[in-house]
PDB file of C-alpha atoms in Angstrom:
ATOM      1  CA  UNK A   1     -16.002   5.325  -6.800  1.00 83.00           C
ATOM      2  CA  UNK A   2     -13.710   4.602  -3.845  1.00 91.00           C
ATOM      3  CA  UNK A   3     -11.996   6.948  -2.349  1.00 96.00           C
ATOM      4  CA  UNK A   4      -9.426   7.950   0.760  1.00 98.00           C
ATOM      5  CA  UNK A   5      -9.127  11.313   1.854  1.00 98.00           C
ATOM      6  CA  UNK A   6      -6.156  12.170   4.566  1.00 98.00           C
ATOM      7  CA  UNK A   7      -6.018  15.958   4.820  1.00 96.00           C
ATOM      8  CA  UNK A   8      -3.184  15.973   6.953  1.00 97.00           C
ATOM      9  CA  UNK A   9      -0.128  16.300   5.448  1.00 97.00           C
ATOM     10  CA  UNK A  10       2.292  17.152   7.287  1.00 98.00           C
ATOM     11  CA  UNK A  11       1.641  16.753  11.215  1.00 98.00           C
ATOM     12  CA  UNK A  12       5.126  17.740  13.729  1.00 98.00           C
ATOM     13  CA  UNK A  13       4.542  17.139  17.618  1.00 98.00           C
ATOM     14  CA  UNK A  14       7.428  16.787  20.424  1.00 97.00           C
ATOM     15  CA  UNK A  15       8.114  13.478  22.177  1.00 97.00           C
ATOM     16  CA  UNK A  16       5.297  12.514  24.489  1.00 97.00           C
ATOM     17  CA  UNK A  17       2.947  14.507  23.020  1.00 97.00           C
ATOM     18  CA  UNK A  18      -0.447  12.626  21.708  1.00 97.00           C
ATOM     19  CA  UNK A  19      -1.288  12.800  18.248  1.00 98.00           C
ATOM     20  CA  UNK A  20      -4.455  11.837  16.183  1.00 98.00           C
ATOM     21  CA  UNK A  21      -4.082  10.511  12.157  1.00 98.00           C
ATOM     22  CA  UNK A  22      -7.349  11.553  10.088  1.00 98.00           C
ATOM     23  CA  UNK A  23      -8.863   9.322   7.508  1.00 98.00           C
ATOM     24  CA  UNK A  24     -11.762  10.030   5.610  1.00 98.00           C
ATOM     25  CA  UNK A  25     -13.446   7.301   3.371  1.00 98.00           C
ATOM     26  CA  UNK A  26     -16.400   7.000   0.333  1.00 96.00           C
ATOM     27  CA  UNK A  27     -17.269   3.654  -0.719  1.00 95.00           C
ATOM     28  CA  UNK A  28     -20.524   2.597  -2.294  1.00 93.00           C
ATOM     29  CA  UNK A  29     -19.653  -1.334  -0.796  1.00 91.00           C
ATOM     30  CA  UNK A  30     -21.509  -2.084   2.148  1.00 90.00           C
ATOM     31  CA  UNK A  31     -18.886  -4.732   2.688  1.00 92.00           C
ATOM     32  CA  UNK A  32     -15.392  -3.274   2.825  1.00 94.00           C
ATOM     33  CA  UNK A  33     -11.646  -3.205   4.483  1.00 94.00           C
ATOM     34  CA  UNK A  34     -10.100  -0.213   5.937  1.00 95.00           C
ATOM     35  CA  UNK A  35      -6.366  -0.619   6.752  1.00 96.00           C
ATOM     36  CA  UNK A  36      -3.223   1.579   8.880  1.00 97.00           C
ATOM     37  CA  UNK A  37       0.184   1.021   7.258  1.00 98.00           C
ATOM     38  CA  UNK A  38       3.312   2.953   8.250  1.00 97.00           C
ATOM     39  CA  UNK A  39       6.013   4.051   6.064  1.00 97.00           C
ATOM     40  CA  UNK A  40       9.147   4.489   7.689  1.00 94.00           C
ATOM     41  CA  UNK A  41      12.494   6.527   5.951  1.00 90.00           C
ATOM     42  CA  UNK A  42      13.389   3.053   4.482  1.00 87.00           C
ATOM     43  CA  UNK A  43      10.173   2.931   2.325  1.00 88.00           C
ATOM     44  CA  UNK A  44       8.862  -0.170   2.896  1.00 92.00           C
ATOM     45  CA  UNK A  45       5.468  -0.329   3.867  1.00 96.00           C
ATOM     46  CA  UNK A  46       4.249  -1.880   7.635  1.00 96.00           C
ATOM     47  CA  UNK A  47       1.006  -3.324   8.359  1.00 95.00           C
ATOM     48  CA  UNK A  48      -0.626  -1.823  11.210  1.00 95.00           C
ATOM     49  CA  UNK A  49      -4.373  -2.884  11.789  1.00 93.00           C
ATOM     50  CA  UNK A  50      -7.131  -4.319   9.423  1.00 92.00           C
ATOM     51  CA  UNK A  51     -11.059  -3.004  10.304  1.00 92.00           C
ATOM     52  CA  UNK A  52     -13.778  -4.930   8.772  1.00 91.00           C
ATOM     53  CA  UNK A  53     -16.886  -2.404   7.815  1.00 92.00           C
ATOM     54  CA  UNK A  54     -19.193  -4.676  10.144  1.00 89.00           C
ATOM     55  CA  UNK A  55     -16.801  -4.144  13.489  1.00 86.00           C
ATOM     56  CA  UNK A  56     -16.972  -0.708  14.559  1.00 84.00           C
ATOM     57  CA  UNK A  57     -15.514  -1.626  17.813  1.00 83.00           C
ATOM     58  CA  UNK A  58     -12.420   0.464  18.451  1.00 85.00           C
ATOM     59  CA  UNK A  59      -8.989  -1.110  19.081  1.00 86.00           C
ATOM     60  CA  UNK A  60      -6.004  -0.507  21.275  1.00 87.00           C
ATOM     61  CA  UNK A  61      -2.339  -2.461  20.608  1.00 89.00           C
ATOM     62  CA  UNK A  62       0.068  -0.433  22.666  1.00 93.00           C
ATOM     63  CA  UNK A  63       0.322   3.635  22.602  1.00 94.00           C
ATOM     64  CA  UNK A  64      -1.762   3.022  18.888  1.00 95.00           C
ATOM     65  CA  UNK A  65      -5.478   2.949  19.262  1.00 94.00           C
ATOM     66  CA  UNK A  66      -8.141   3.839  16.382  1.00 94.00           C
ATOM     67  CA  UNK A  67     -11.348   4.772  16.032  1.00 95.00           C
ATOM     68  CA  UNK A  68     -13.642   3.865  13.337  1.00 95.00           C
ATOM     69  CA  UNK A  69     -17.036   5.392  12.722  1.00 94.00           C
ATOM     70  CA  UNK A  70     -19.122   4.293   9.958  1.00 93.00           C
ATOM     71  CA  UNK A  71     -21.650   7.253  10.710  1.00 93.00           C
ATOM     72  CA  UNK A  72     -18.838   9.980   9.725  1.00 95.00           C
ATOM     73  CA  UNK A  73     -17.214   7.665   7.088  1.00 96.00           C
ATOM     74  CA  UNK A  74     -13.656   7.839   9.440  1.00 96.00           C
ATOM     75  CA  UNK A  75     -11.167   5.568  10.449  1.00 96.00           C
ATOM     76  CA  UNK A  76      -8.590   8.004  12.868  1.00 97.00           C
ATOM     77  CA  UNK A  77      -5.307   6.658  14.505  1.00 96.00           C
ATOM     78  CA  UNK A  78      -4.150   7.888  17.479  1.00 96.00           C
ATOM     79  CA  UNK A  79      -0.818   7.572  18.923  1.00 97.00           C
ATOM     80  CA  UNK A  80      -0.160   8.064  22.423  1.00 97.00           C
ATOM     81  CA  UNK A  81       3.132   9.702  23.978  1.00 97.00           C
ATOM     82  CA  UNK A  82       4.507   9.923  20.632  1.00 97.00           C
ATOM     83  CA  UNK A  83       8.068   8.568  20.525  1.00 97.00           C
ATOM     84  CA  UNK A  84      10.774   9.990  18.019  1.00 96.00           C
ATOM     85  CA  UNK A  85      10.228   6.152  16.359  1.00 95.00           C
ATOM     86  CA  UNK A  86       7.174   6.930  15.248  1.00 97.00           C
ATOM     87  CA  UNK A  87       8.377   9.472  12.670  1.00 97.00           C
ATOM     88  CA  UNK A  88       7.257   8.162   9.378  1.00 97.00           C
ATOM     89  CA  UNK A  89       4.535   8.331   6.602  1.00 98.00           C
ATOM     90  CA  UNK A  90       1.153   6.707   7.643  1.00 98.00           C
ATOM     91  CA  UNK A  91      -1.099   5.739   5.357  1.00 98.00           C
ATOM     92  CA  UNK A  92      -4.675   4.838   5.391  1.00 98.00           C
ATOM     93  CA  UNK A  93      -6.255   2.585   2.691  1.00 98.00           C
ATOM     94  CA  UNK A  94      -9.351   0.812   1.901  1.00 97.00           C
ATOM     95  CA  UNK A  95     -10.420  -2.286   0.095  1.00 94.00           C
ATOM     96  CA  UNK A  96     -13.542  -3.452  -1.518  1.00 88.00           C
ATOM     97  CA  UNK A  97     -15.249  -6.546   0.457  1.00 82.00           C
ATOM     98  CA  UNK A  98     -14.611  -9.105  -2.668  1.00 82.00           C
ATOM     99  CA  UNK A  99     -13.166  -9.603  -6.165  1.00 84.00           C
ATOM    100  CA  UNK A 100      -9.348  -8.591  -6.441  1.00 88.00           C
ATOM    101  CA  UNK A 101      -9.210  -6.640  -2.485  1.00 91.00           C
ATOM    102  CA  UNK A 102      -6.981  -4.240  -4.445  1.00 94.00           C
ATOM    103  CA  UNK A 103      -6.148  -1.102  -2.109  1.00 96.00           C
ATOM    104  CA  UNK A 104      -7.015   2.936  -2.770  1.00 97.00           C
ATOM    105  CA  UNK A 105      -4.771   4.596  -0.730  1.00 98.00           C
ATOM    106  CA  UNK A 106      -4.631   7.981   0.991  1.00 98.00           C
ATOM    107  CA  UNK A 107      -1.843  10.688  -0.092  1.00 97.00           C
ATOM    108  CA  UNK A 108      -0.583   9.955   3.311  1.00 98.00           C
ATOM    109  CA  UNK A 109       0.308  11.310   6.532  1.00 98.00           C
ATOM    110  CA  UNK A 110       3.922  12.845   7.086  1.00 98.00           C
ATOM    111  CA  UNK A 111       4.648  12.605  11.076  1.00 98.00           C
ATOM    112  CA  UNK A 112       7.454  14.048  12.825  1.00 97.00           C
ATOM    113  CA  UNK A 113       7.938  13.626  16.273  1.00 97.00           C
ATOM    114  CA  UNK A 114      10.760  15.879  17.698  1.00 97.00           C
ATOM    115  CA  UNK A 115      12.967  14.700  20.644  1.00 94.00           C
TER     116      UNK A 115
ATOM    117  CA  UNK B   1       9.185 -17.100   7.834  1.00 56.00           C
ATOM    118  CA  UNK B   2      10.682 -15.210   4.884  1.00 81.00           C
ATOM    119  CA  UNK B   3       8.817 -11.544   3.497  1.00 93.00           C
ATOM    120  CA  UNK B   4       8.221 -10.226  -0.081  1.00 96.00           C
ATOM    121  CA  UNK B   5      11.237  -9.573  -1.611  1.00 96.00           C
ATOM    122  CA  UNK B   6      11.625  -7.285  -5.212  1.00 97.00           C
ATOM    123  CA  UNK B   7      15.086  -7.091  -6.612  1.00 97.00           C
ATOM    124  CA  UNK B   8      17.019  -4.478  -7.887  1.00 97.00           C
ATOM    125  CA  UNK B   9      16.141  -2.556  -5.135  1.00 96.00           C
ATOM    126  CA  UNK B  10      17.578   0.661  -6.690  1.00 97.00           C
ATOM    127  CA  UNK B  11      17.470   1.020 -11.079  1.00 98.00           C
ATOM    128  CA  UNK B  12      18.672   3.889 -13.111  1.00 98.00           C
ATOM    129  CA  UNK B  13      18.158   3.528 -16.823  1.00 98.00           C
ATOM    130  CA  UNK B  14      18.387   5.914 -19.230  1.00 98.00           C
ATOM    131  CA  UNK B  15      15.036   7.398 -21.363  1.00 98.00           C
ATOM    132  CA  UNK B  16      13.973   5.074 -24.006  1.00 97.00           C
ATOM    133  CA  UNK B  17      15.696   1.721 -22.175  1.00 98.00           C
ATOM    134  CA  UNK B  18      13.850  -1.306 -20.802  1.00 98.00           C
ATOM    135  CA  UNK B  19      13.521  -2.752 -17.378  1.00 98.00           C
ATOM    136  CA  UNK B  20      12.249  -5.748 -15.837  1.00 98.00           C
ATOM    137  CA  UNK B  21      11.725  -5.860 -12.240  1.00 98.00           C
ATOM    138  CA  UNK B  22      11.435  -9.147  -9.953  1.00 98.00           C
ATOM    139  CA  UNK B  23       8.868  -9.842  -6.783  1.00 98.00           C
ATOM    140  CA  UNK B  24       9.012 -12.971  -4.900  1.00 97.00           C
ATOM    141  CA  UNK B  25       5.984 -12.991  -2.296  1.00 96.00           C
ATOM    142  CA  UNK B  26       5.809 -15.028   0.463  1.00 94.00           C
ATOM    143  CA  UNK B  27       5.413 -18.903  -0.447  1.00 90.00           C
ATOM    144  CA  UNK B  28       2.098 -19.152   0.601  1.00 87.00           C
ATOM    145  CA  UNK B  29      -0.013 -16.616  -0.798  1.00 92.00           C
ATOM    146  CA  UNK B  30      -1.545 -16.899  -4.327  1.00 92.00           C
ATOM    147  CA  UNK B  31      -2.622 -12.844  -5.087  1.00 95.00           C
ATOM    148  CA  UNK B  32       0.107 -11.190  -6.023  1.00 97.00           C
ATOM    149  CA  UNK B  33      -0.259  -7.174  -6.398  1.00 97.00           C
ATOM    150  CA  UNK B  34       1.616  -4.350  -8.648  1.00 98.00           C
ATOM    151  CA  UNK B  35       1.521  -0.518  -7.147  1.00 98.00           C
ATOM    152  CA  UNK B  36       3.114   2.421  -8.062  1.00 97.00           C
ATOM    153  CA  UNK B  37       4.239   5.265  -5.655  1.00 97.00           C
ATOM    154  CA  UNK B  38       5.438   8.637  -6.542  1.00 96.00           C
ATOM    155  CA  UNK B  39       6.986  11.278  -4.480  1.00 92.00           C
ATOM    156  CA  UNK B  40       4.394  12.689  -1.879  1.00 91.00           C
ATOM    157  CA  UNK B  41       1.463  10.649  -3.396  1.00 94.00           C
ATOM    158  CA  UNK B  42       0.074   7.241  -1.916  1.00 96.00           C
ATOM    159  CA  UNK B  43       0.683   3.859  -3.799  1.00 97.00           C
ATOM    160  CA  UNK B  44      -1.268   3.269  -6.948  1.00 97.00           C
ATOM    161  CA  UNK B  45      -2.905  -0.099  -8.359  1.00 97.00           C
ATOM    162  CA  UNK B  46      -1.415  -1.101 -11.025  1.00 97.00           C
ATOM    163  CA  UNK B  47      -1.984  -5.054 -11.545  1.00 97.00           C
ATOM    164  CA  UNK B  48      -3.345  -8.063  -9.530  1.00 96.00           C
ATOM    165  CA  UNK B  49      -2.818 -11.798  -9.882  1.00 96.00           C
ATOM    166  CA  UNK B  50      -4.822 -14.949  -9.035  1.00 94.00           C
ATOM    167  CA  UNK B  51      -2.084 -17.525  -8.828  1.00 93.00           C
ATOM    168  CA  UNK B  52      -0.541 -16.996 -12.603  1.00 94.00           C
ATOM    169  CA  UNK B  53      -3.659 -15.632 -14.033  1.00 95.00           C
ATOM    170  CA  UNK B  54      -3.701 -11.597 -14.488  1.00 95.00           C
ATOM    171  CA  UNK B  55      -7.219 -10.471 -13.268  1.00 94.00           C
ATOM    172  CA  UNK B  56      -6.869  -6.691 -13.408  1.00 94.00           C
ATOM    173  CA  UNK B  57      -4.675  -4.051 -14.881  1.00 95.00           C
ATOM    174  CA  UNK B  58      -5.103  -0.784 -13.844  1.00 94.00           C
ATOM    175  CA  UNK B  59      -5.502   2.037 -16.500  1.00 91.00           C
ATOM    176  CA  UNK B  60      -2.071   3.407 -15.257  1.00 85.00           C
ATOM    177  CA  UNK B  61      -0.895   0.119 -16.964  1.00 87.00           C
ATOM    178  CA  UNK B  62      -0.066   1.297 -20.360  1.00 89.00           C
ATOM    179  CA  UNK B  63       0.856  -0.981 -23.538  1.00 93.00           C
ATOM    180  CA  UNK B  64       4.551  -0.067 -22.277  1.00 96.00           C
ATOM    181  CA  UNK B  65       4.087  -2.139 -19.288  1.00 96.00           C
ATOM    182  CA  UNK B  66       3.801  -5.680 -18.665  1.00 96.00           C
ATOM    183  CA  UNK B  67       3.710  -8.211 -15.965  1.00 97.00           C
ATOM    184  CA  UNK B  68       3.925 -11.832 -15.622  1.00 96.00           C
ATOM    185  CA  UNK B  69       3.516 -14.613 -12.998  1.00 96.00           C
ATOM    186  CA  UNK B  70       4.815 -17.557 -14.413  1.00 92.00           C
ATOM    187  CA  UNK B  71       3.684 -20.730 -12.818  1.00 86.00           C
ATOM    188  CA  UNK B  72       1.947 -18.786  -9.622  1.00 86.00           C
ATOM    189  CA  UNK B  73       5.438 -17.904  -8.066  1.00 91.00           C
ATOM    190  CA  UNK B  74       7.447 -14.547  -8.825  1.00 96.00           C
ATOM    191  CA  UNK B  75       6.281 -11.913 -10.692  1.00 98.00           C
ATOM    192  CA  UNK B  76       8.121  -9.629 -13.251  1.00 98.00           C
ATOM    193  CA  UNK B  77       6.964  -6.220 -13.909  1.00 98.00           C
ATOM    194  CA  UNK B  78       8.393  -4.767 -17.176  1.00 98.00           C
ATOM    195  CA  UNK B  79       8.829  -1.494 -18.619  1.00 98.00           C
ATOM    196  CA  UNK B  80       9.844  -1.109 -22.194  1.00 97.00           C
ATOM    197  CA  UNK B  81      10.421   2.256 -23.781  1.00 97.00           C
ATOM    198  CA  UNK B  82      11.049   3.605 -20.500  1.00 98.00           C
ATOM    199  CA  UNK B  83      10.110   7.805 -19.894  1.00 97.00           C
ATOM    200  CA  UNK B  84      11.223  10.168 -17.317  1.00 96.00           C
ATOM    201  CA  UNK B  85       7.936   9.821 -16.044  1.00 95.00           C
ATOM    202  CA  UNK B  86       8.285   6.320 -15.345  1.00 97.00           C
ATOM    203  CA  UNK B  87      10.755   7.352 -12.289  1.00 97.00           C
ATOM    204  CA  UNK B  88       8.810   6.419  -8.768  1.00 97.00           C
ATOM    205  CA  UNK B  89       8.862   3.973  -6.497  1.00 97.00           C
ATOM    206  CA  UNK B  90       7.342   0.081  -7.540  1.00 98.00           C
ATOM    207  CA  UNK B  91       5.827  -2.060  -4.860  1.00 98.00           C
ATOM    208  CA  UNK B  92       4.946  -5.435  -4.624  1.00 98.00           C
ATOM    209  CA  UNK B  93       2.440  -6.931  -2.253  1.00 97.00           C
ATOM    210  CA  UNK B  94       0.926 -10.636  -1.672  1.00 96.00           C
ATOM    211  CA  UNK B  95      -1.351 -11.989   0.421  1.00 94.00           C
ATOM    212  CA  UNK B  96      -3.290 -15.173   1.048  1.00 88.00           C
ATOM    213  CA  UNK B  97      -6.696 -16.457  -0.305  1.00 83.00           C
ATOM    214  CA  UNK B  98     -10.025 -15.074   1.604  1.00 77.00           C
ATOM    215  CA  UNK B  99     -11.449 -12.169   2.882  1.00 70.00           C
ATOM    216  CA  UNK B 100      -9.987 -10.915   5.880  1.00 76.00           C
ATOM    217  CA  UNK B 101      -6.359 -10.538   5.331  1.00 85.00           C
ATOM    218  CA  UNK B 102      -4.169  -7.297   4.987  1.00 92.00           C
ATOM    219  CA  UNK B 103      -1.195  -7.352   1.730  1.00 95.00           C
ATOM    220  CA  UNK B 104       1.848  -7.693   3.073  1.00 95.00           C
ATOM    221  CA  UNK B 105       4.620  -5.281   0.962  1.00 97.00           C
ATOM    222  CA  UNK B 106       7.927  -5.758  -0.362  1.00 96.00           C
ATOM    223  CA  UNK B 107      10.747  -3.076   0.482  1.00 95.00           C
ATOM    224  CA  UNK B 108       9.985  -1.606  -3.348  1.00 97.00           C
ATOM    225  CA  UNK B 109      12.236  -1.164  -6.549  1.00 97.00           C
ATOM    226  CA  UNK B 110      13.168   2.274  -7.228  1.00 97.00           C
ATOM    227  CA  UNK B 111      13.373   3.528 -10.605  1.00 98.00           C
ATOM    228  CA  UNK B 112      15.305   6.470 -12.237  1.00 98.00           C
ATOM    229  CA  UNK B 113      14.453   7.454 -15.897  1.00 98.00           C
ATOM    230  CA  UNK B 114      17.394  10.054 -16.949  1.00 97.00           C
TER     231      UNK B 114
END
């Protein structure tokens, strides 16, 4: 069965401060999606980045970068010099490589970045 | 370049009541998906769509619940019989047809069962 772990659930840093989003997955697929999505205060949900389970290269857009490690079954987000914006829920999710691509989510992330 | 949109945005109904809920995904994109989200807790599957066809229902999907796609468009998500622990947070999602693409949400319907 698929499954997303994030232990994390609650993670508070101040402004500037770097800050690193754990994601833990199990999937039997060899063929798979792993995805970021934010949740800000408002609710709805924000696309962040889409891996593929054959690209383990790692990806920068900004102050977000992420690493992705088959090896360890991971797929961390880091954000660098957090900014009070960034407060939110993150959650990581992951997809099966064909039929419906329905997600299994993580409990989620709750960040807090303090000015 | 219009998003998913649900409407109401915000229901309260009292126990025992039924609701219908509304998604309208972007024009383009032919899977249509039904989560739930509860306080704390990630979003749950609860229903896909191929175009009008239902593929999957989720277990969470019981024979209270319903959901439609009429003529590949919107989507209604209904709720008959309605229980306090109905109350959370229903999202919509669509995206296009193929293998790499991410869902793209709506901003959710929020229910309240008193």
């Amino acid at each position: 069965a698929q499954k997303v772990t994030q232990a994390q659930t609650e993670i508070s840093v101040v402004e500037k401060e770097d800050v690193t989003l754990d994601c833990v997955y199990e999937t039997r697929d060899t063929t798979y999606y792993l995805f970021w999505y934010k949740q800000p205060p408002s609710g709805e949900l924000v696309f962040l980045i889409r891996r593929n389970s054959f690209d383990e290269q790692n990806e920068i857009s900004g102050r977000y970068s992420w690493n992705f490690q088959k090896s360890t079954s991971s797929f961390n987000f880091t954000i660098t010099a957090s900014q009070v914006v960034d407060s939110a829920v993150y959650f990581c999710a992951l997809s099966e490589g064909s039929g419906t691509y329905k997600y299994i989510f993580g409990t989620g992330t709750r960040l807090k970045v303090l000015a | 370049d219009t998003g998913v949109s649900q409407d109401p945005r915000h229901k309260i109904t009292k126990r025992g009541q039924n609701v219908t809920f509304r998604c309208d995904p972007i024009s383009e994109h032919n899977r249509l998906y039904w989560y739930r989200q509860t306080l704390g807790q990630g979003p749950e599957f609860l229903t896909y769509f191929q175009n009008e066809a239902q593929l999957e229902k989720s277990r969470l999907l019981s024979d209270r619940f319903s959901a439609e796609r009429p003529k590949g468009s919107f989507s209604t998500l209904e709720i008959q019989r309605t229980e306090q622990g109905d109350s959370a947070m229903y999202l919509c999602a669509s995206r296009p047809t193929g293998s790499s693409y991410e869902q793209y949400f709506g901003p959710g319907t929020r229910l309240t069962v008193t």
